[in-house]
Coordinates of N, CA and C in Angstrom, one line a residue:
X89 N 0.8 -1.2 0.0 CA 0.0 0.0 0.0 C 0.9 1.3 0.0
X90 N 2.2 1.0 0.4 CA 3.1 2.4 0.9 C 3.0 3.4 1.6
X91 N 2.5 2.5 2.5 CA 2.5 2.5 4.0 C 3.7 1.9 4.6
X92 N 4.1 2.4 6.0 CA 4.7 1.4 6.9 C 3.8 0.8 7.6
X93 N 4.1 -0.6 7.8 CA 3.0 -1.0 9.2 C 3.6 -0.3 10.8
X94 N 2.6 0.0 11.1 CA 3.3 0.7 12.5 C 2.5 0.4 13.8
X95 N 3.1 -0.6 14.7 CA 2.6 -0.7 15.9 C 1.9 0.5 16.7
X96 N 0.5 0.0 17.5 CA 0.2 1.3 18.0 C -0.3 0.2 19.5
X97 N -0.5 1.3 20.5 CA -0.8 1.2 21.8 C -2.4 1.5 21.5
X98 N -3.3 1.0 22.2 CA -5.0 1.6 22.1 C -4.7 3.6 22.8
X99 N -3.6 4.0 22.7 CA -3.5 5.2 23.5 C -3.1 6.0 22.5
X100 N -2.1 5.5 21.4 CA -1.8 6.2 20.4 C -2.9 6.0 19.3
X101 N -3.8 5.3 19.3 CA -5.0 5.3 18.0 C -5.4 6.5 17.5
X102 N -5.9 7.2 18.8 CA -6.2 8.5 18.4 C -5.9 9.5 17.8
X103 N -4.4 9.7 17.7 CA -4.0 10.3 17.3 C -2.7 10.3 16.3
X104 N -3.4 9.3 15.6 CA -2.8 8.1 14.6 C -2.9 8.9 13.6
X105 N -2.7 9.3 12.2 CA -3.0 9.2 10.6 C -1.9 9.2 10.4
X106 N -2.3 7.9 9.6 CA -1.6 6.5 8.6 C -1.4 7.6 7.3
X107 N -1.7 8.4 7.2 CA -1.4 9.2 5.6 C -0.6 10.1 5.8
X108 N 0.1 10.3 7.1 CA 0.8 11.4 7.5 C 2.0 10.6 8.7
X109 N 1.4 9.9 9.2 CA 2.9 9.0 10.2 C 3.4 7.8 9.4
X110 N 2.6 6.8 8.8 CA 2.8 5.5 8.4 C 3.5 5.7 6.7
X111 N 3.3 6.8 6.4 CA 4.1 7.5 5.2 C 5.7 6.6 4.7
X112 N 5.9 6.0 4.2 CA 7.7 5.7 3.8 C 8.1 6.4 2.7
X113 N 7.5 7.1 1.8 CA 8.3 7.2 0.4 C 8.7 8.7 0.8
X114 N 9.5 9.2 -0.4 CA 9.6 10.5 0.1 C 8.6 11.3 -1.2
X115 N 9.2 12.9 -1.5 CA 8.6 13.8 -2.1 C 8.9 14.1 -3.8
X116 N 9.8 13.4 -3.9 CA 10.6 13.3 -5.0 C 9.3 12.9 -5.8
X117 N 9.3 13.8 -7.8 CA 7.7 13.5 -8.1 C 8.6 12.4 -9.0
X118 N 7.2 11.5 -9.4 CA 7.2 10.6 -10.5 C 5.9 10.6 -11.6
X119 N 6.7 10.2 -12.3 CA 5.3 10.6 -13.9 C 4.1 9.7 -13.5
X120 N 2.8 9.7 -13.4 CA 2.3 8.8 -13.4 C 0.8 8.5 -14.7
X121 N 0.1 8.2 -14.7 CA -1.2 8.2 -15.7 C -2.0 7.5 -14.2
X122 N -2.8 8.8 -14.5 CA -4.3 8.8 -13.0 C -5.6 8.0 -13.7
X123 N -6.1 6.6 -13.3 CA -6.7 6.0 -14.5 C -8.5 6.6 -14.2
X124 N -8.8 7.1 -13.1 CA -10.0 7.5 -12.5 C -9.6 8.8 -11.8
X125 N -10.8 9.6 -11.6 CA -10.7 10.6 -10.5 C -10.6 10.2 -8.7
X126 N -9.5 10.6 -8.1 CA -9.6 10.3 -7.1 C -9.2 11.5 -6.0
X127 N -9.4 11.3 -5.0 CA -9.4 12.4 -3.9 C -8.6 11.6 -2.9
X128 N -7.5 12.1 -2.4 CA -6.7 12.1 -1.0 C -6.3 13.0 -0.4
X129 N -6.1 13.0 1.0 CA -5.2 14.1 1.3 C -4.0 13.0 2.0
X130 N -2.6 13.1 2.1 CA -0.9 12.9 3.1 C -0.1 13.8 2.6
X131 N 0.0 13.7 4.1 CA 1.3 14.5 4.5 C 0.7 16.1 4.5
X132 N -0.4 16.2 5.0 CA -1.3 17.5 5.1 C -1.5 18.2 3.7
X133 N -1.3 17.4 2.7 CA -1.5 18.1 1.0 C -2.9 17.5 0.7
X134 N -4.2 18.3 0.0 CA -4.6 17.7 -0.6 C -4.8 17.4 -1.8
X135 N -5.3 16.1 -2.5 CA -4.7 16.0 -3.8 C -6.5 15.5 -4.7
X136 N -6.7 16.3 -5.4 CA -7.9 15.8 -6.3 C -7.7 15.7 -7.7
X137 N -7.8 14.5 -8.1 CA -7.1 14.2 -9.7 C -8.2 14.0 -10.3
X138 N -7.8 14.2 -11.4 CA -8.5 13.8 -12.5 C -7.7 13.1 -14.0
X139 N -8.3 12.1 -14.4 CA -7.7 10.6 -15.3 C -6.6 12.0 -16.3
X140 N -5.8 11.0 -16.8 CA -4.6 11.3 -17.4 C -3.3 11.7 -16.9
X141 N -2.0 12.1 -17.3 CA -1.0 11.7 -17.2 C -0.5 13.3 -16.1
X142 N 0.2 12.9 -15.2 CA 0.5 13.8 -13.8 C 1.4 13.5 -13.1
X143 N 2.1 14.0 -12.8 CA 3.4 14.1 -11.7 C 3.1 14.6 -10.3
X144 N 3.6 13.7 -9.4 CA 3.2 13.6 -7.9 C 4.5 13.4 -7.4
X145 N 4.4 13.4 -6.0 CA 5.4 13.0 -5.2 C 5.5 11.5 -5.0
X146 N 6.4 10.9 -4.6 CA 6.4 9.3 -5.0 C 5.0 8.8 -4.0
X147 N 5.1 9.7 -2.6 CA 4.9 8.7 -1.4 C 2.8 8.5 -2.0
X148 N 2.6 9.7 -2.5 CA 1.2 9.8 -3.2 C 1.1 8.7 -5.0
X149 N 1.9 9.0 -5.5 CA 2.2 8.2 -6.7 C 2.2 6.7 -6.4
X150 N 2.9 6.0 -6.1 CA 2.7 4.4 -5.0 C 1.7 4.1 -4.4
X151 N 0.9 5.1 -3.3 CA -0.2 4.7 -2.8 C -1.4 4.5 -4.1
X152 N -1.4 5.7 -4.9 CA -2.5 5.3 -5.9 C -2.0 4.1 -6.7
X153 N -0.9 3.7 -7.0 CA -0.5 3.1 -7.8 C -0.9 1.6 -7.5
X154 N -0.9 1.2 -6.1 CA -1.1 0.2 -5.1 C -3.2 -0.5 -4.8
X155 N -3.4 1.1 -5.2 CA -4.9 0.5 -5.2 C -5.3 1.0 -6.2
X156 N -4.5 0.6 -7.4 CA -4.8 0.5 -8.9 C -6.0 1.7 -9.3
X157 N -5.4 3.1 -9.2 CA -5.7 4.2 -9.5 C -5.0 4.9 -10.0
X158 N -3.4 4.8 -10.6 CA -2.2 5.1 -11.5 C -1.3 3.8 -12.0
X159 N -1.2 4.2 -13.2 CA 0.1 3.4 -12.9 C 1.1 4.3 -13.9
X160 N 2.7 3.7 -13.2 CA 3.4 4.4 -13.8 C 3.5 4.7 -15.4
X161 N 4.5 5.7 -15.2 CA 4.7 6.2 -16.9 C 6.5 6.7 -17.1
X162 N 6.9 6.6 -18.1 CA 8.0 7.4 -18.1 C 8.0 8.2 -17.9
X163 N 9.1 9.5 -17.8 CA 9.6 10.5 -18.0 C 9.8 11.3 -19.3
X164 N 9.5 12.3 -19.2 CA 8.8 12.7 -20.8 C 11.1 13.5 -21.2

């Protein structure tokens, strides 16, 4: 998913987001093709796409890529 899995305590749940702590990739963009419109927000950005070809940061690029909403593309 491109996520870390990250142990939590029932004390830290609350104040958990997995789109902003559980984050591994960095910011660095990669080309992608967006195959649907999709909506996220990580790492406090939000992001509303729409289908066709778009450059993201990896850690956002991977996660859509992972629940088959991009897939990659070269570098133009």
């Amino acid at each position: 998913a491109g996520l870390r899995v990250t142990p939590l305590t029932l004390g830290d749940l609350e104040d958990f987001d997995p789109l902003d702590d559980a984050v591994v990739f960095g910011d660095e963009p990669l080309p992608v093709q967006i195959l649907k419109p999709f909506c996220t927000e990580m790492k406090g950005q939000s992001y509303n796409l729409s289908e066709g070809p778009a450059e993201l940061p990896a850690c956002v690029a991977i996660f859509l890529m992972a629940r088959g909403v991009a897939e990659a593309r070269g570098r133009a």
